[in-house]
Coordinates of C-alpha atoms in Angstrom, one line a residue:
M14 CA -67.4 -40.7 42.1
P15 CA -66.3 -38.2 39.4
K16 CA -62.7 -38.4 38.4
P17 CA -60.7 -35.4 39.6
H18 CA -59.4 -33.1 36.9
T19 CA -55.6 -33.0 36.4
A20 CA -54.0 -29.9 34.9
R21 CA -51.9 -30.4 31.8
P22 CA -48.2 -29.5 32.3
T23 CA -47.1 -26.3 30.7
D24 CA -45.0 -26.4 27.6
T25 CA -41.9 -25.2 29.5
A26 CA -42.0 -28.3 31.7
R27 CA -42.6 -30.6 28.8
P28 CA -39.4 -32.4 27.7
V29 CA -38.2 -31.7 24.1
D30 CA -37.9 -34.7 21.9
S31 CA -34.3 -34.8 20.9
A32 CA -35.2 -36.3 17.6
Q33 CA -37.5 -33.3 16.7
S34 CA -35.7 -30.9 14.4
A35 CA -35.5 -27.2 15.2
D36 CA -37.4 -26.4 12.0
T37 CA -40.5 -28.5 13.0
A38 CA -40.6 -27.5 16.7
R39 CA -43.9 -26.3 18.0
P40 CA -44.3 -22.5 17.8
A41 CA -43.9 -20.7 21.2
D42 CA -47.2 -20.2 23.1
S43 CA -48.0 -16.5 23.9
A44 CA -48.0 -17.5 27.6
R45 CA -44.6 -19.3 27.3
P46 CA -41.7 -17.5 29.0
A47 CA -39.3 -15.6 26.8
D48 CA -36.5 -17.6 25.1
S49 CA -33.9 -15.8 27.2
A50 CA -35.4 -17.3 30.3
R51 CA -36.0 -20.8 28.8
P52 CA -33.6 -23.5 29.9
V53 CA -31.6 -25.0 27.0
D54 CA -31.8 -28.7 26.6
I55 CA -28.3 -29.9 26.5
A56 CA -29.2 -32.9 24.4
R57 CA -30.4 -30.6 21.6
P58 CA -27.8 -29.1 19.2
V59 CA -27.5 -25.3 19.7
D60 CA -26.5 -23.0 16.9
I61 CA -23.7 -20.9 18.5
A62 CA -24.1 -18.2 15.9
L63 CA -27.6 -17.5 17.4
L64 CA -26.3 -17.0 20.9
P65 CA -25.6 -13.3 21.9
D66 CA -21.9 -12.3 21.7
A67 CA -20.9 -15.9 21.1
P68 CA -17.1 -16.3 20.6
P69 CA -15.9 -17.7 17.3
P70 CA -15.4 -21.5 17.2
D71 CA -12.0 -22.7 18.4
L72 CA -10.7 -24.3 15.2
S73 CA -7.4 -26.0 14.5
T74 CA -5.7 -25.2 11.1
V75 CA -4.8 -28.9 11.0
W76 CA -8.5 -29.7 10.9
L77 CA -9.1 -27.1 8.1
R78 CA -6.2 -28.4 6.1
T79 CA -7.5 -32.0 6.5
F80 CA -11.0 -30.9 5.5
L81 CA -9.7 -29.3 2.3
E82 CA -7.7 -32.4 1.4
V83 CA -10.7 -34.6 1.8
A84 CA -12.9 -32.2 -0.2
R85 CA -10.3 -31.9 -2.9
H86 CA -9.9 -35.6 -3.4
G87 CA -13.4 -36.8 -2.4
S88 CA -11.8 -39.6 -0.4
F89 CA -10.5 -40.1 3.1
T90 CA -8.1 -42.7 1.8
V91 CA -6.5 -40.4 -0.8
A92 CA -6.4 -37.5 1.6
A93 CA -4.6 -39.7 4.2
R94 CA -2.0 -40.7 1.6
E95 CA -1.4 -37.0 0.5
L96 CA -1.0 -35.9 4.2
G97 CA 1.1 -38.9 5.1
W98 CA -1.3 -40.1 7.8
T99 CA -3.5 -43.1 8.4
Q100 CA -7.2 -43.0 7.3
S101 CA -8.3 -43.2 11.0
A102 CA -6.2 -40.1 11.8
V103 CA -8.0 -38.2 9.0
S104 CA -11.4 -39.4 10.3
R105 CA -10.5 -38.1 13.8
Q106 CA -9.6 -34.7 12.4
I107 CA -12.8 -34.4 10.5
S108 CA -14.8 -35.6 13.5
A109 CA -13.2 -33.0 15.7
L110 CA -13.9 -30.2 13.2
E111 CA -17.6 -31.4 13.0
S112 CA -17.9 -31.3 16.7
A113 CA -16.4 -27.8 16.9
L114 CA -18.9 -26.5 14.3
G115 CA -22.0 -27.8 16.0
G116 CA -22.0 -31.5 15.2
A117 CA -23.5 -31.5 11.7
P118 CA -21.7 -33.9 9.3
L119 CA -19.4 -32.2 6.7
F120 CA -19.3 -35.1 4.3
D121 CA -21.8 -37.7 3.0
R122 CA -20.3 -41.2 3.0
L123 CA -21.0 -42.6 -0.5
P124 CA -20.4 -46.0 -1.9
R125 CA -17.3 -44.7 -3.6
G126 CA -15.7 -41.8 -1.7
V127 CA -17.3 -38.9 0.1
S128 CA -19.1 -35.6 -1.0
P129 CA -19.4 -32.4 1.0
T130 CA -22.8 -31.9 2.7
A131 CA -24.5 -28.5 2.6
Q132 CA -22.5 -27.6 5.8
G133 CA -19.3 -28.8 4.1
R134 CA -20.0 -26.7 1.0
T135 CA -20.6 -23.7 3.2
L136 CA -17.4 -24.2 5.0
L137 CA -15.3 -24.8 1.9
P138 CA -14.6 -21.2 0.7
H139 CA -14.1 -20.0 4.3
A140 CA -11.5 -22.7 5.0
E141 CA -9.7 -21.9 1.7
E142 CA -9.6 -18.2 2.6
V143 CA -8.4 -18.8 6.2
L144 CA -5.5 -21.0 5.0
A145 CA -4.7 -18.6 2.1
R146 CA -4.5 -15.7 4.5
L147 CA -2.2 -17.6 6.8
R148 CA 0.1 -18.4 3.9
R149 CA 0.2 -14.7 3.0
V150 CA 1.0 -13.8 6.6
E151 CA 3.9 -16.4 6.6
R152 CA 5.3 -14.9 3.4
E153 CA 5.0 -11.3 4.7
L154 CA 6.7 -12.2 8.0
A155 CA 9.5 -14.0 6.2
S156 CA 10.1 -10.9 4.0
L157 CA 10.1 -8.7 7.1
R158 CA 12.7 -10.9 8.7
D159 CA 15.1 -10.8 5.8
G160 CA 14.5 -7.1 5.1
S161 CA 13.1 -7.6 1.7
G162 CA 9.5 -6.5 2.6
G163 CA 7.4 -4.8 5.2
L164 CA 7.0 -1.2 6.1
L165 CA 9.7 1.4 7.0
R166 CA 8.6 4.7 8.5
V167 CA 11.2 7.5 8.3
G168 CA 11.2 11.1 9.4
A169 CA 13.7 13.9 8.8
F170 CA 14.3 17.6 9.5
A171 CA 13.9 20.0 6.6
T172 CA 17.5 20.6 5.5
A173 CA 18.2 16.8 5.6
D174 CA 15.3 16.5 3.1
A175 CA 17.1 18.9 0.7
G176 CA 19.6 16.3 -0.4
L177 CA 20.8 13.7 2.1
V178 CA 17.5 11.9 2.6
P179 CA 16.5 11.8 -1.1
R180 CA 19.8 10.3 -2.1
A181 CA 19.5 7.7 0.6
L182 CA 15.9 6.9 -0.5
A183 CA 16.9 6.4 -4.1
D184 CA 19.7 4.0 -3.1
F185 CA 17.5 2.2 -0.7
R186 CA 14.6 1.7 -3.2
A187 CA 17.0 0.4 -5.8
R188 CA 18.3 -2.3 -3.3
H189 CA 15.0 -3.1 -1.5
P190 CA 12.1 -2.5 -4.0
G191 CA 9.8 -4.7 -1.9
V192 CA 9.9 -2.5 1.2
A193 CA 7.1 0.1 1.5
L194 CA 8.4 3.3 2.8
T195 CA 6.7 6.4 4.4
R196 CA 8.4 9.7 5.1
E197 CA 7.5 12.7 7.1
E198 CA 9.2 16.0 7.8
G199 CA 9.4 17.9 11.0
L200 CA 11.5 19.6 13.6
T201 CA 13.9 17.5 15.7
P202 CA 11.9 17.6 19.0
V203 CA 8.7 16.5 17.1
L204 CA 10.5 13.7 15.3
L205 CA 12.0 12.4 18.5
S206 CA 8.5 12.4 20.1
R207 CA 7.1 10.5 17.2
L208 CA 9.9 8.0 17.5
A209 CA 9.2 7.5 21.2
E210 CA 5.5 7.0 20.5
G211 CA 6.3 4.2 18.1
E212 CA 5.1 6.2 15.0
L213 CA 8.5 6.2 13.3
D214 CA 11.2 3.6 12.9
L215 CA 14.1 6.0 12.2
A216 CA 14.4 9.8 12.3
V217 CA 17.2 12.0 10.9
V218 CA 17.7 14.7 13.5
S219 CA 20.3 17.4 14.4
T220 CA 21.7 19.2 17.4
T221 CA 20.3 22.6 16.3
G222 CA 18.5 23.1 19.6
G223 CA 21.3 21.6 21.7
A224 CA 22.5 18.2 22.7
L225 CA 20.2 15.3 21.9
P226 CA 18.8 13.1 24.7
D227 CA 20.2 9.6 24.3
A228 CA 18.3 7.8 27.2
A229 CA 15.4 6.8 24.9
Y230 CA 17.2 6.7 21.6
E231 CA 20.1 5.1 19.8
L232 CA 22.0 7.9 18.1
H233 CA 23.9 6.9 15.0
H234 CA 26.3 9.7 14.0
L235 CA 26.1 10.7 10.3
L236 CA 28.1 13.9 9.9
D237 CA 29.1 17.2 11.4
E238 CA 27.9 20.2 9.4
T239 CA 29.8 23.3 8.5
L240 CA 27.7 26.4 8.8
Y241 CA 27.8 29.2 6.2
V242 CA 26.7 32.8 6.1
A243 CA 24.5 33.5 3.1
L244 CA 25.0 37.1 1.9
P245 CA 24.0 39.0 -1.3
S246 CA 26.8 38.6 -3.8
T247 CA 27.3 42.4 -3.7
H248 CA 27.7 42.5 0.1
P249 CA 31.0 44.0 1.3
L250 CA 31.8 40.8 3.3
A251 CA 30.9 38.4 0.4
S252 CA 34.6 37.9 -0.6
E253 CA 35.9 37.1 2.9
P254 CA 37.4 33.6 3.3
H255 CA 35.5 33.1 6.6
L256 CA 33.5 35.1 9.1
R257 CA 32.8 35.3 12.8
L258 CA 29.4 36.1 14.2
P259 CA 30.4 39.4 16.0
R260 CA 31.2 41.0 12.6
L261 CA 27.5 40.4 11.7
A262 CA 26.0 41.9 14.8
D263 CA 24.5 44.9 13.0
E264 CA 23.0 42.9 10.1
D265 CA 19.3 42.1 9.6
W266 CA 18.7 38.4 9.7
I267 CA 16.5 36.0 7.8
S268 CA 15.5 33.1 10.2
G269 CA 13.0 30.4 10.6
S270 CA 11.9 31.7 14.0
A271 CA 11.6 35.1 15.6
R272 CA 13.4 33.7 18.7
V273 CA 17.0 32.8 18.3
E274 CA 17.0 30.3 21.2
G275 CA 17.1 26.8 19.9
T276 CA 18.0 27.9 16.4
L277 CA 21.3 28.1 14.4
L278 CA 21.6 31.7 15.7
H279 CA 21.6 30.7 19.3
S280 CA 25.5 30.9 19.5
A281 CA 25.3 34.6 18.9
L282 CA 24.1 35.1 22.5
H283 CA 27.5 33.8 23.6
H284 CA 29.1 36.7 21.8
G285 CA 27.0 39.2 23.7
F286 CA 24.4 40.2 21.0
R287 CA 21.0 39.2 20.0
P288 CA 20.5 38.9 16.2
R289 CA 17.9 41.2 14.8
V290 CA 15.5 38.9 12.9
A291 CA 13.9 41.1 10.2
H292 CA 12.0 38.3 8.4
V293 CA 10.8 34.9 9.5
V294 CA 11.1 32.5 6.6
A295 CA 11.0 28.7 7.2
E296 CA 11.9 27.3 3.8
W297 CA 15.5 27.5 2.5
T298 CA 14.6 28.3 -1.1
A299 CA 12.5 31.3 0.1
K300 CA 15.4 32.4 2.4
Q301 CA 17.6 32.6 -0.6
G302 CA 15.2 35.0 -2.3
Y303 CA 15.2 37.3 0.7
V304 CA 19.0 37.3 1.0
A305 CA 19.4 37.9 -2.8
A306 CA 17.1 40.9 -2.6
G307 CA 19.3 42.4 0.1
L308 CA 16.8 42.1 2.9
G309 CA 19.2 40.4 5.3
V310 CA 21.7 37.6 5.8
A311 CA 21.1 34.0 6.9
L312 CA 22.9 31.1 8.4
V313 CA 22.9 28.0 6.2
P314 CA 23.9 24.5 7.2
A315 CA 26.0 22.4 4.8
L316 CA 23.1 20.1 3.9
A317 CA 21.1 23.1 2.6
A318 CA 24.1 24.6 0.7
E319 CA 24.2 22.1 -2.1
S320 CA 22.1 24.2 -4.4
V321 CA 22.6 28.0 -4.1
R322 CA 21.5 30.8 -6.4
P323 CA 24.3 32.5 -8.3
D324 CA 23.5 35.9 -6.8
I325 CA 24.2 34.6 -3.3
A326 CA 27.6 34.1 -1.7
L327 CA 28.2 31.5 1.0
V328 CA 31.0 32.3 3.4
P329 CA 32.1 29.6 6.0
L330 CA 31.3 30.6 9.6
R331 CA 34.1 30.2 12.1
D332 CA 32.7 30.1 15.7
D333 CA 34.9 28.4 18.3
S334 CA 32.3 29.1 21.0
A335 CA 29.7 26.9 19.5
P336 CA 29.9 23.2 18.6
T337 CA 29.6 22.1 15.0
R338 CA 26.0 21.0 14.2
A339 CA 25.9 17.2 14.3
V340 CA 23.4 15.1 12.3
Y341 CA 22.2 11.8 13.6
A342 CA 19.9 9.0 12.6
A343 CA 17.9 8.2 15.7
T344 CA 16.2 4.8 16.4
P345 CA 14.2 3.8 19.5
R346 CA 16.1 2.3 22.3
G347 CA 14.8 -1.0 23.8
R348 CA 12.2 -1.6 21.0
A349 CA 12.4 -3.9 18.1
V350 CA 12.7 -2.2 14.7
P351 CA 12.3 -3.6 11.2
P352 CA 15.5 -5.2 9.8
S353 CA 15.2 -2.7 6.9
V354 CA 16.2 0.1 9.4
A355 CA 19.8 -1.2 9.2
S356 CA 19.7 -1.1 5.5
F357 CA 18.4 2.4 5.4
L358 CA 21.0 3.5 7.9
R359 CA 23.7 2.2 5.5
A360 CA 22.1 4.1 2.7
L361 CA 22.2 7.3 4.8
R362 CA 25.8 7.0 5.5
A363 CA 26.6 6.4 1.9
A364 CA 24.6 9.5 0.9
C365 CA 26.5 11.8 3.3
P366 CA 28.6 14.5 1.5
A367 CA 32.3 13.6 1.3
G368 CA 34.4 15.4 3.9

């Protein structure tokens, strides 16, 4: 009786010899299911780098430090002595590192000492880089804690940038040369918004547009500014000891905005007149040119009055109906700020004009 024919099992059902290396494994048959559908033999080492979206290996820095000590000295015994451990403790750390990296040995055991395998030589520069980066992080965090390093982000309104902020910056840099500092200029509402968004650490702001909200900010008072009227030196009122706004109701004005609301001219509305803005000029140096040419008058805060053209007269403004303009350093409330903020705040206070 003829012997019945038995079909040969397909390759996918054939067990994989655990001793067979990946490099010598039989090529896939065209009829074999795709690798993505092929079950993985748990007895066979798997290269996690080849798996899709594989997470990085979970490594301990203690393992890496131990690995570097063994590689440096070529000896488990010497590495154990340098680390203050037993040799068995060093062996356990290396074994754990090998297991986390796929199971391949990192050292060849020689008659005298050890030597890194190909896997160990590949790991060596990466382990050195990881630990070097961690040491740099530690130094940078330490300098941030004591205020000698890190980054400080400062904002200020334009007239504060005319003298107050530059003086504070010069003093701060001399005392804290290791702190990187960025600065930006803007209007008070914009600066407060940047502060709330976490884009600034400190902002020098003013009450030009009215009282400042203090719910989201810590307001550190710096100074109260006197306001001046800038007139051509030949103006009939240039020699007055002080002026009130109603005496200037018929003047043409040079202002940074065509609208007086929210500007230094806002208080004129309380006196029953709306200033006639003849020229909109944002920058104070340009305003001086317009005033000197007799094209109008302008209100000037004290911070901008430190450098004035000789053909302009500054007359103090007396206006009991409007509060003095206050200047503050604002910091975010309820959020940690770099320690250098306190140092810069001291520099700002020291830079404020006397009186």
